[in-house]
Coordinates of C-alpha atoms and ligand atoms in Angstrom, one line a residue:
M23 CA -16.3 83.5 40.3
S24 CA -12.6 84.3 40.9
F25 CA -11.1 84.7 44.3
P26 CA -8.3 87.1 45.2
V27 CA -5.0 85.4 45.7
K28 CA -2.1 87.4 47.2
D29 CA 1.6 86.7 46.7
I30 CA 3.4 87.4 50.0
P31 CA 7.2 87.9 49.6
T32 CA 9.4 85.9 52.0
K33 CA 12.9 84.7 52.5
P34 CA 14.2 81.1 53.2
F35 CA 14.7 79.9 56.7
D36 CA 17.6 77.6 57.6
G37 CA 16.9 74.1 58.9
Q38 CA 13.5 73.3 57.4
K39 CA 14.7 69.8 56.8
P40 CA 12.1 67.1 57.7
G41 CA 13.6 64.5 60.1
T42 CA 12.6 60.9 60.9
S43 CA 9.0 62.0 60.9
G44 CA 8.3 65.5 59.6
L45 CA 9.6 68.9 60.6
R46 CA 9.7 69.3 64.4
K47 CA 10.7 72.5 66.2
R48 CA 9.8 74.6 69.1
V49 CA 6.4 76.3 68.8
K50 CA 8.2 79.7 69.0
V51 CA 10.2 78.8 65.9
F52 CA 7.0 78.0 63.9
Q53 CA 5.4 81.2 65.2
Q54 CA 8.1 83.4 63.5
E55 CA 6.6 85.5 60.7
H56 CA 6.5 83.4 57.5
Y57 CA 8.1 80.3 59.0
T58 CA 5.1 78.0 58.9
E59 CA 3.8 79.5 55.7
N60 CA 7.1 78.9 54.0
F61 CA 7.1 75.2 54.9
I62 CA 3.5 74.8 53.8
Q63 CA 4.1 76.5 50.5
A64 CA 7.2 74.2 50.0
I65 CA 4.9 71.2 50.5
F66 CA 2.5 72.5 47.8
D67 CA 5.4 73.2 45.5
S68 CA 6.5 69.6 45.8
I69 CA 3.2 67.9 45.1
E70 CA 0.5 68.1 42.5
A71 CA -1.6 70.7 44.3
K72 CA -4.1 71.5 41.6
G73 CA -7.4 69.7 42.2
A74 CA -5.8 67.7 45.1
T75 CA -7.8 66.3 48.0
L76 CA -6.0 66.7 51.3
V77 CA -6.6 65.3 54.7
I78 CA -5.7 67.7 57.6
G79 CA -5.6 66.9 61.3
G80 CA -3.2 66.2 64.1
D81 CA -2.7 65.5 67.8
G82 CA -4.5 68.7 68.9
R83 CA -1.4 70.3 70.3
F84 CA -0.9 74.0 70.9
F85 CA -0.8 76.0 67.5
S86 CA -2.7 73.4 65.6
P87 CA -6.0 75.3 64.9
E88 CA -4.0 78.3 63.7
T89 CA -2.0 76.1 61.4
V90 CA -5.1 74.4 60.0
Q91 CA -6.3 77.9 58.9
T92 CA -2.9 78.7 57.4
I93 CA -3.1 75.4 55.4
L94 CA -6.6 76.2 54.1
K95 CA -5.4 79.7 53.0
I96 CA -2.2 78.6 51.2
G97 CA -3.7 75.3 50.0
S98 CA -6.7 76.8 48.3
A99 CA -4.5 79.5 46.8
N100 CA -2.4 76.8 45.3
G101 CA -5.5 75.0 43.8
V102 CA -6.3 72.3 46.3
G103 CA -9.9 71.2 45.5
K104 CA -11.0 69.6 48.7
F105 CA -9.8 69.5 52.4
I106 CA -11.0 66.8 54.7
V107 CA -10.4 68.1 58.2
G108 CA -10.8 66.3 61.6
K109 CA -13.2 68.1 63.9
D110 CA -11.3 70.6 66.2
S111 CA -8.2 69.8 64.1
I112 CA -8.0 66.4 65.7
L113 CA -7.0 63.2 63.9
S114 CA -4.7 60.6 65.4
T115 CA -1.9 59.7 63.0
P116 CA -3.3 56.2 62.3
A117 CA -6.8 57.7 61.8
A118 CA -5.4 60.2 59.3
S119 CA -3.6 57.4 57.4
N120 CA -6.9 55.5 57.2
I121 CA -8.8 58.5 56.0
I122 CA -6.3 59.2 53.3
R123 CA -6.6 55.6 52.0
K124 CA -10.4 55.3 52.5
Y125 CA -11.3 58.5 50.7
K126 CA -8.5 58.1 48.1
A127 CA -7.0 61.5 49.0
T128 CA -3.9 62.9 47.3
G129 CA -2.2 63.0 50.7
G130 CA -2.4 64.7 54.1
I131 CA -0.8 67.2 56.3
L132 CA -0.5 66.0 59.9
L133 CA 0.1 68.6 62.7
T134 CA 2.0 66.7 65.3
A135 CA 5.3 66.4 67.1
S136 CA 4.2 63.0 68.4
H137 CA 5.5 62.2 71.9
N138 CA 7.3 65.6 72.3
P139 CA 5.8 67.9 74.9
G140 CA 3.4 70.6 73.7
G141 CA 2.4 74.1 74.7
P142 CA 3.7 77.6 73.9
D143 CA 7.3 76.7 75.1
N144 CA 7.4 73.2 73.7
D145 CA 7.2 71.5 70.3
F146 CA 5.1 71.6 67.2
G147 CA 5.5 69.6 64.0
I148 CA 4.2 69.3 60.4
K149 CA 4.4 66.2 58.4
Y150 CA 3.3 65.3 54.9
N151 CA 1.8 61.9 54.1
V152 CA 1.4 60.6 50.6
S153 CA -1.6 58.9 48.9
N154 CA -0.9 55.4 50.3
G155 CA -1.5 57.0 53.8
G156 CA 2.2 56.8 54.8
P157 CA 4.8 59.4 55.7
A158 CA 6.3 60.9 52.6
P159 CA 9.4 59.0 51.4
E160 CA 12.8 60.6 51.3
N161 CA 12.5 61.7 47.7
V162 CA 9.5 63.8 48.6
T163 CA 10.9 65.2 51.9
N164 CA 14.1 66.1 50.1
K165 CA 12.2 68.0 47.5
I166 CA 10.3 69.9 50.1
Y167 CA 13.5 70.8 51.8
E168 CA 15.1 72.0 48.6
K169 CA 12.1 74.2 48.0
T170 CA 12.4 75.7 51.5
K171 CA 16.0 76.8 50.6
T172 CA 15.0 78.9 47.6
I173 CA 11.4 80.1 48.4
Q174 CA 10.8 83.8 47.6
S175 CA 7.0 84.1 48.1
Y176 CA 3.9 82.1 49.1
K177 CA 0.3 82.4 47.9
V178 CA -2.6 83.0 50.2
L179 CA -6.3 83.2 49.5
E180 CA -8.2 85.3 52.0
A181 CA -11.4 83.7 53.1
S182 CA -13.0 83.9 56.5
P183 CA -11.7 81.2 58.9
I184 CA -13.7 78.0 59.1
D185 CA -15.2 76.9 62.4
L186 CA -13.3 73.7 63.0
G187 CA -15.8 72.6 65.6
K188 CA -18.7 72.0 63.3
I189 CA -19.1 68.8 61.3
G190 CA -20.3 69.4 57.8
K191 CA -19.4 70.6 54.3
F192 CA -18.4 74.2 53.7
T193 CA -17.1 76.3 50.9
Y194 CA -13.8 78.0 51.2
G195 CA -13.2 80.2 48.2
P196 CA -13.0 77.8 45.3
A197 CA -12.4 74.8 47.6
E198 CA -14.6 72.6 49.6
V199 CA -13.9 71.8 53.3
A200 CA -15.4 68.8 54.9
I201 CA -15.2 68.7 58.7
I202 CA -15.5 65.1 59.8
D203 CA -15.9 63.2 63.0
S204 CA -12.4 62.3 64.1
V205 CA -13.2 58.8 65.4
A206 CA -16.0 57.1 63.3
D207 CA -14.0 55.8 60.4
Y208 CA -11.3 54.5 62.6
L209 CA -13.7 52.6 64.8
T210 CA -15.2 51.0 61.7
L211 CA -11.7 50.0 60.6
L212 CA -10.8 48.3 63.8
E213 CA -14.2 46.5 64.0
D214 CA -13.4 45.0 60.6
I215 CA -9.9 43.8 61.7
F216 CA -10.5 42.3 65.2
D217 CA -12.9 39.8 66.7
F218 CA -14.8 42.3 68.9
P219 CA -17.5 39.9 70.0
L220 CA -14.8 37.5 71.3
I221 CA -13.0 40.2 73.1
K222 CA -16.2 41.5 74.6
S223 CA -17.3 38.2 75.9
F224 CA -13.9 37.6 77.4
L225 CA -13.9 40.9 79.2
D226 CA -17.5 40.5 80.3
S227 CA -16.7 37.2 82.0
H228 CA -13.5 38.5 83.6
K229 CA -14.7 41.7 85.1
S230 CA -12.9 41.1 88.4
D231 CA -9.7 39.2 87.5
F232 CA -8.9 40.9 84.2
R233 CA -9.3 44.6 84.6
V234 CA -8.1 47.0 81.9
L235 CA -6.7 50.5 82.2
F236 CA -5.9 52.7 79.2
D237 CA -4.0 56.0 79.7
G238 CA -4.3 58.6 76.9
L239 CA -1.7 60.8 78.5
H240 CA -3.9 63.7 77.4
G241 CA -2.9 63.0 73.8
V242 CA -5.2 62.5 70.8
T243 CA -6.3 59.0 71.6
G244 CA -8.7 59.8 74.4
P245 CA -11.9 60.0 72.2
Y246 CA -10.8 56.9 70.2
A247 CA -10.2 54.9 73.4
R248 CA -13.5 55.9 74.8
A249 CA -15.3 54.8 71.6
I250 CA -13.5 51.5 71.4
L251 CA -13.1 50.4 75.0
V252 CA -16.1 52.0 76.7
S253 CA -18.8 52.4 74.1
T254 CA -18.0 49.3 72.0
L255 CA -16.4 46.8 74.3
G256 CA -18.5 47.8 77.3
L257 CA -15.7 48.5 79.8
P258 CA -16.5 50.9 82.6
E259 CA -15.6 54.6 82.4
T260 CA -12.9 53.9 85.1
S261 CA -11.0 51.8 82.6
I262 CA -9.7 54.9 80.8
Q263 CA -7.8 57.9 82.3
N264 CA -6.3 61.1 81.0
C265 CA -8.5 60.8 78.0
V266 CA -9.3 64.4 77.3
P267 CA -6.9 65.7 74.6
L268 CA -5.2 68.9 75.9
P269 CA -3.1 71.4 73.8
D270 CA -0.2 71.0 76.3
F271 CA -0.9 67.3 77.3
G272 CA -1.5 68.5 80.8
G273 CA 2.2 69.6 81.0
G274 CA 3.3 66.0 80.6
H275 CA 5.5 64.1 78.2
P276 CA 3.0 62.1 76.1
D277 CA 5.4 59.2 75.6
P278 CA 4.2 55.7 76.5
N279 CA 7.2 54.2 78.3
L280 CA 8.0 53.3 81.9
T281 CA 9.4 56.7 82.6
Y282 CA 6.9 59.1 81.1
A283 CA 3.7 57.1 81.4
H284 CA 4.1 57.0 85.2
T285 CA 0.4 57.8 85.7
L286 CA -0.3 54.4 84.1
V287 CA 2.4 52.5 85.8
E288 CA 1.4 53.8 89.3
A289 CA -2.3 53.0 88.7
V290 CA -1.6 49.5 87.4
E291 CA 0.6 48.7 90.4
R292 CA -1.7 50.3 92.9
D293 CA -5.0 48.8 91.6
N294 CA -3.6 45.4 90.5
I295 CA -4.6 46.0 86.9
A296 CA -4.0 42.9 84.7
F297 CA -3.9 44.8 81.4
G298 CA -2.6 48.4 81.2
A299 CA -1.8 50.3 78.1
A300 CA -0.9 53.8 77.0
S301 CA -0.5 55.7 73.8
D302 CA 1.5 58.8 72.7
G303 CA 0.5 62.3 71.7
D304 CA -0.5 61.4 68.2
G305 CA -1.7 57.9 68.8
D306 CA 0.8 55.9 66.8
R307 CA 2.8 54.4 69.7
N308 CA 1.7 52.0 72.4
M309 CA 2.9 50.4 75.6
I310 CA 1.5 47.2 77.1
Y311 CA 2.0 47.0 80.8
G312 CA 0.1 44.9 83.3
K313 CA 0.7 44.2 87.0
G314 CA 4.3 42.8 87.1
A315 CA 4.3 42.4 83.3
F316 CA 6.0 44.8 80.9
V317 CA 6.1 43.9 77.2
T318 CA 9.1 45.3 75.3
P319 CA 7.9 46.7 71.9
S320 CA 10.3 44.2 70.2
D321 CA 8.6 41.3 72.0
S322 CA 5.2 42.8 71.4
V323 CA 5.4 42.8 67.6
A324 CA 6.9 39.3 67.6
I325 CA 4.1 37.9 69.8
I326 CA 1.5 39.5 67.6
A327 CA 3.1 37.9 64.6
H328 CA 3.3 34.6 66.4
W329 CA -0.5 34.7 67.2
A330 CA -1.6 36.5 64.0
E331 CA -4.0 33.8 62.9
V332 CA -6.4 34.5 65.8
I333 CA -7.0 38.0 64.4
P334 CA -9.7 37.8 61.7
Y335 CA -7.9 40.3 59.4
F336 CA -4.9 38.0 59.1
K337 CA -6.9 34.8 59.2
K338 CA -8.7 36.0 56.1
G339 CA -5.9 37.8 54.2
G340 CA -2.9 35.7 55.5
V341 CA 0.4 37.0 56.7
K342 CA 2.7 38.0 53.8
G343 CA 5.9 39.0 55.5
L344 CA 7.3 40.5 58.7
A345 CA 9.7 43.4 59.3
R346 CA 11.4 45.5 62.0
S347 CA 13.5 48.6 62.1
M348 CA 17.2 47.9 62.3
P349 CA 17.7 48.6 66.1
T350 CA 14.6 46.6 67.1
S351 CA 15.4 43.2 68.5
K352 CA 15.5 40.1 66.3
A353 CA 12.7 38.3 68.1
I354 CA 10.3 38.8 65.1
D355 CA 12.9 37.4 62.7
L356 CA 12.7 34.1 64.6
V357 CA 8.9 34.0 64.2
A358 CA 9.3 34.6 60.5
Q359 CA 11.9 31.8 60.2
K360 CA 9.6 29.4 62.1
K361 CA 6.6 30.3 59.9
G362 CA 8.6 30.3 56.7
L363 CA 7.8 34.0 56.0
E364 CA 9.9 36.6 54.3
Y365 CA 11.3 39.2 56.7
F366 CA 13.0 42.6 56.4
E367 CA 15.3 44.9 58.4
V368 CA 14.7 48.6 57.5
P369 CA 16.1 51.9 58.8
T370 CA 14.4 53.7 61.7
G371 CA 11.2 55.4 60.7
W372 CA 7.8 54.1 59.6
K373 CA 8.2 55.4 56.0
F374 CA 10.5 52.5 55.2
F375 CA 7.8 49.9 55.6
G376 CA 5.3 51.5 53.1
N377 CA 6.8 50.2 49.9
L378 CA 7.0 46.7 51.1
M379 CA 3.3 46.8 52.2
D380 CA 2.2 48.4 48.9
A381 CA 4.1 45.6 47.1
G382 CA 2.1 42.9 49.1
R383 CA 5.2 41.6 50.9
L384 CA 4.7 42.8 54.4
S385 CA 1.9 42.4 56.9
I386 CA 3.1 43.0 60.4
C387 CA 6.0 45.2 61.6
G388 CA 7.4 47.2 64.4
E389 CA 10.0 49.4 66.0
E390 CA 11.6 49.2 69.4
S391 CA 10.3 52.7 70.0
F392 CA 6.9 51.5 71.0
G393 CA 5.7 51.4 67.4
T394 CA 3.7 48.4 66.2
G395 CA 1.4 48.0 63.2
S396 CA 0.3 46.3 60.0
D397 CA -0.6 46.8 56.4
H398 CA -4.2 47.9 57.4
I399 CA -2.8 51.5 57.1
R400 CA 0.6 53.0 56.5
E401 CA 1.5 54.3 60.0
K402 CA 2.1 52.6 63.2
D403 CA -1.0 52.3 65.2
G404 CA -1.2 52.4 69.0
L405 CA -4.8 51.4 69.6
W406 CA -4.5 48.7 66.9
A407 CA -1.7 47.1 68.9
I408 CA -3.6 47.4 72.2
V409 CA -6.7 45.8 70.7
A410 CA -4.5 43.1 69.0
W411 CA -3.3 42.1 72.5
L412 CA -6.8 42.0 73.8
N413 CA -7.8 39.8 70.9
I414 CA -4.9 37.5 71.4
I415 CA -5.5 37.2 75.1
A416 CA -9.2 36.5 74.6
A417 CA -8.4 33.8 72.0
A418 CA -5.7 32.2 74.2
N419 CA -8.3 32.0 77.0
A420 CA -11.0 30.6 74.8
K421 CA -8.7 27.7 74.0
S422 CA -7.9 27.0 77.7
S423 CA -10.4 26.1 80.4
N424 CA -7.9 26.2 83.2
K425 CA -6.6 29.3 84.8
L426 CA -6.7 32.8 83.4
I427 CA -4.0 33.4 80.8
G428 CA -2.4 36.9 81.1
I429 CA 0.4 38.9 79.7
N430 CA 3.2 37.1 81.5
D431 CA 1.9 33.7 80.4
L432 CA 2.1 34.8 76.8
L433 CA 5.6 36.2 77.3
N434 CA 6.9 33.0 79.0
E435 CA 5.4 30.8 76.4
F436 CA 7.0 32.8 73.7
Y437 CA 10.5 32.6 75.3
E438 CA 10.1 28.9 75.8
I439 CA 9.5 28.5 72.0
Y440 CA 11.9 31.1 70.6
G441 CA 14.3 32.1 73.3
R442 CA 14.5 35.6 74.6
S443 CA 16.1 38.7 73.1
F444 CA 17.0 41.0 76.0
F445 CA 16.7 44.5 74.8
S446 CA 17.1 48.0 76.1
R447 CA 17.6 51.5 74.7
Y448 CA 19.5 54.3 76.4
D449 CA 18.7 57.8 75.3
Y450 CA 21.0 60.8 76.0
E451 CA 18.8 63.7 75.2
E452 CA 19.8 67.3 74.3
V453 CA 23.6 66.7 74.4
P454 CA 26.0 69.1 72.7
S455 CA 26.1 68.3 69.0
D456 CA 29.9 68.4 69.0
G457 CA 30.1 65.6 71.5
A458 CA 27.6 63.5 69.5
N459 CA 29.5 64.1 66.3
A460 CA 32.7 63.1 68.0
L461 CA 31.2 59.9 69.2
V462 CA 30.1 59.0 65.6
A463 CA 33.6 60.0 64.3
H464 CA 35.2 57.8 66.9
L465 CA 33.2 54.8 65.8
N466 CA 33.8 55.6 62.1
D467 CA 37.6 55.6 62.8
A468 CA 37.4 52.2 64.3
L469 CA 35.3 51.0 61.4
K470 CA 37.9 52.3 58.9
S471 CA 40.9 51.0 60.7
G472 CA 39.4 47.8 61.9
S473 CA 41.0 48.5 65.3
L474 CA 38.1 47.0 67.2
N475 CA 37.8 43.8 65.2
D476 CA 38.3 40.6 67.3
T477 CA 39.0 42.6 70.4
V478 CA 37.9 41.0 73.7
H479 CA 36.1 43.1 76.3
T480 CA 35.4 41.9 79.8
S481 CA 32.6 43.3 81.9
A482 CA 33.9 44.4 85.3
S483 CA 30.8 43.5 87.2
T484 CA 29.8 40.2 85.6
S485 CA 33.2 39.1 84.2
T486 CA 31.4 38.1 81.0
K487 CA 33.7 38.3 77.9
F488 CA 32.4 39.9 74.7
T489 CA 34.4 39.5 71.4
V490 CA 33.7 42.0 68.7
S491 CA 33.0 40.3 65.4
S492 CA 32.0 43.2 63.2
L493 CA 31.4 47.0 63.1
Y494 CA 29.4 48.5 60.3
D495 CA 27.4 51.5 59.3
F496 CA 23.8 50.4 58.4
E497 CA 22.8 51.1 54.9
Y498 CA 19.4 50.1 53.3
K499 CA 18.5 49.4 49.7
D500 CA 14.8 49.5 49.3
P501 CA 13.9 46.2 47.6
I502 CA 11.0 47.8 45.7
D503 CA 12.3 51.2 44.4
H504 CA 16.0 50.4 44.9
S505 CA 16.6 53.8 46.7
V506 CA 19.5 53.7 49.0
S507 CA 19.6 55.2 52.6
K508 CA 23.0 55.6 54.1
N509 CA 24.4 56.3 57.6
Q510 CA 21.4 54.7 59.4
G511 CA 23.2 53.8 62.6
Q512 CA 26.5 52.2 63.6
V513 CA 26.3 48.6 64.6
I514 CA 28.8 46.5 66.7
T515 CA 28.2 42.8 66.7
F516 CA 29.7 40.3 69.1
S517 CA 30.6 36.6 68.7
D518 CA 27.8 35.5 71.0
G519 CA 25.2 37.2 68.7
S520 CA 24.8 40.2 70.9
R521 CA 24.6 43.6 69.3
V522 CA 25.0 47.3 70.1
V523 CA 23.7 50.1 67.9
F524 CA 24.5 53.8 68.1
R525 CA 22.2 56.3 66.3
L526 CA 21.5 60.0 66.3
S527 CA 17.8 60.9 66.7
G528 CA 16.0 62.6 63.9
T529 CA 13.1 63.8 65.9
G530 CA 14.6 66.0 68.6
S531 CA 14.0 69.7 68.4
Q532 CA 17.0 70.9 70.4
G533 CA 20.7 69.9 70.4
A534 CA 21.4 66.3 69.6
T535 CA 20.0 63.1 71.1
V536 CA 22.1 59.9 71.0
R537 CA 20.5 56.6 71.3
M538 CA 22.3 53.4 72.3
Y539 CA 20.5 50.1 71.7
V540 CA 21.7 46.9 73.3
E541 CA 20.5 43.4 72.5
R542 CA 21.5 40.0 73.9
Y543 CA 19.9 36.7 72.8
V544 CA 19.5 33.8 75.2
P545 CA 18.2 30.5 73.6
A546 CA 15.2 28.7 74.9
K547 CA 17.4 25.8 76.2
A548 CA 19.0 28.2 78.8
G549 CA 15.9 27.5 80.9
P550 CA 13.4 29.5 82.9
A551 CA 15.8 31.0 85.4
E552 CA 18.0 32.6 82.7
L553 CA 15.0 33.5 80.5
G554 CA 13.1 35.1 83.4
K555 CA 15.8 37.6 84.4
S556 CA 15.0 41.3 84.3
A557 CA 16.3 43.2 81.2
S558 CA 18.8 45.1 83.3
E559 CA 20.2 41.9 84.7
G560 CA 20.3 40.2 81.4
L561 CA 22.1 43.1 79.7
K562 CA 24.3 44.4 82.5
G563 CA 27.7 43.2 81.2
L564 CA 26.9 44.1 77.6
I565 CA 26.0 47.7 78.5
E566 CA 29.2 48.2 80.4
V567 CA 31.2 46.9 77.4
A568 CA 29.2 49.1 75.0
L569 CA 29.9 52.2 77.1
E570 CA 33.6 51.3 77.3
I571 CA 34.1 50.7 73.6
S572 CA 32.2 53.8 72.5
K573 CA 33.8 56.1 75.2
L574 CA 30.2 57.5 75.3
K575 CA 30.5 59.1 78.7
E576 CA 33.7 60.9 77.7
F577 CA 32.2 62.3 74.5
L578 CA 28.8 63.3 75.8
G579 CA 29.8 64.4 79.3
R580 CA 26.9 62.4 80.7
D581 CA 27.2 59.7 83.3
E582 CA 23.6 58.5 83.0
P583 CA 21.1 58.4 80.2
T584 CA 18.0 60.7 80.2
V585 CA 15.6 57.8 79.6
I586 CA 16.1 54.0 79.7
T587 CA 13.5 52.0 77.8
Ligands
VG1_626 C1 12.0 58.1 66.9 C2 12.0 56.6 67.0 C3 11.6 56.0 65.7 C4 10.2 56.5 65.3 C5 10.2 58.0 65.3 C6 8.9 58.6 65.0 O1 12.9 58.6 65.9 O2 13.3 56.2 67.3 O3 11.6 54.6 65.8 O4 9.8 56.1 64.0 O5 10.7 58.5 66.5 O6 7.9 58.2 66.0 P1 14.4 59.1 66.2 O7 14.9 59.5 64.9 O8 14.2 60.2 67.2 O9 15.1 58.0 66.8 V1 6.7 59.2 66.4 O10 5.6 58.4 67.4 O11 7.6 60.4 67.1 O12 6.0 59.8 65.0
CO627 CO1 3.8 59.3 67.6

């Protein structure tokens, strides 16, 4: 039987260049006639679409169901043989990565703008993942972008829309559509990785002194968290909140940090919760936050690496190597050095970890932006990190018969062994692009002329002196495929080992966002008083000096950052 395929004439749109993690724009931009269709056709023009198996899903944000139908129409017209679609168009980013790998799919299209707000006036996003389950590398995203610049028509196959709410197998023109349970495969995956019986027995015996609260921020993780924490680990229903995915995330900003996850922070403080956690819109980020205990993402990945052997997956398979994105603190490097493991520094964005994992050289990695994960999939994984912490805490308590060991005990123990990397990120969101570019140019000038080298800067409030030892533009050569990524952030290092990084965000949808990352290392021998300071105390002087050197306030016309993490 043949099916009618129509060619619809179109014209290229400007700016369909995928950023750090896919194409992210306002919903209204995607809703323009032909806009979404063009980008989807460009994806099919850049991959081997004939006979392909594609995984489709996302964070359930506004405009997702419509886009799934668009993908079915254009994909089947381009010869895709099979679509595996999450029920109600829902698949968390890590769940989608797992499904691509498990069912050996050609790739996947993920409908998400991650932590960016959703709804008719907010953001939407489309991201292509390749057969290893990870975000498409730059050679693929560049190809997609090139296609969007010359596109003249796209193909559609008219079939009746599929009911995305019904699990089962359906025919769609010449293609097959399997609507699958969004959660089941992911739950199986985590049960294979972690020691669930150990975690469960720990939680059962600490019902009153170790209470858990997970906040889904109305993102995609709600059903996953319910299956793992409530149905499997036996925690009460009150241990999860905001766990119904909503197309506009309830009007919130589904970003797990101290500013945007305030529903979690407030509940943890009010109810004395020992272990709180939150995830972002698409489920790949996490925050660990208990009463009086905040774990920076840079420390989190380092502590997971330090404790890896208590997690059955690593006990069995071993830990091959460790890695972090460039702006992430160097805490994990210290763990690698102590354990004699190989370690890597890659540009911002999870896609840079994939090659190292595929080559068997990387097991655990993270980003300062609340991203933590391992080679069990090829995306960062919010619930994985949260269950990893529960597994570690359960194991630490199983070893000790004394008092309950909580988040702060693990942090302090880590600092006593390795020292502490104070770390903070300042985000200046939606600033004028001119100002952001001028800031970058100012640093480039200093780089070329060497005018900052060896200069001494004194913090006005703490009188600490910082001497610049180098300024460079971070560039990465992939050790596996030797591809080179340039201009990945400007780094200023100081003689005491401190570091400041400036980077432009690649995920914003409006204007420019400048990120300033500051890191100061204090060795273990400095003692508990020094190690136990708050991040803002530990970094005060360095932040003043960073702002002075960069003239940031002058260029951006902002006195204060939008968000501090
Ligand atoms: C940000 C983070 C980066 C992360 C990316 C995608 O990118 O800094 O570490 O990988 O978001 O995360 P940028 O270019 O805006 O700094 V997610 O959860 O939005 O997929
Ligand atoms: Co995300």
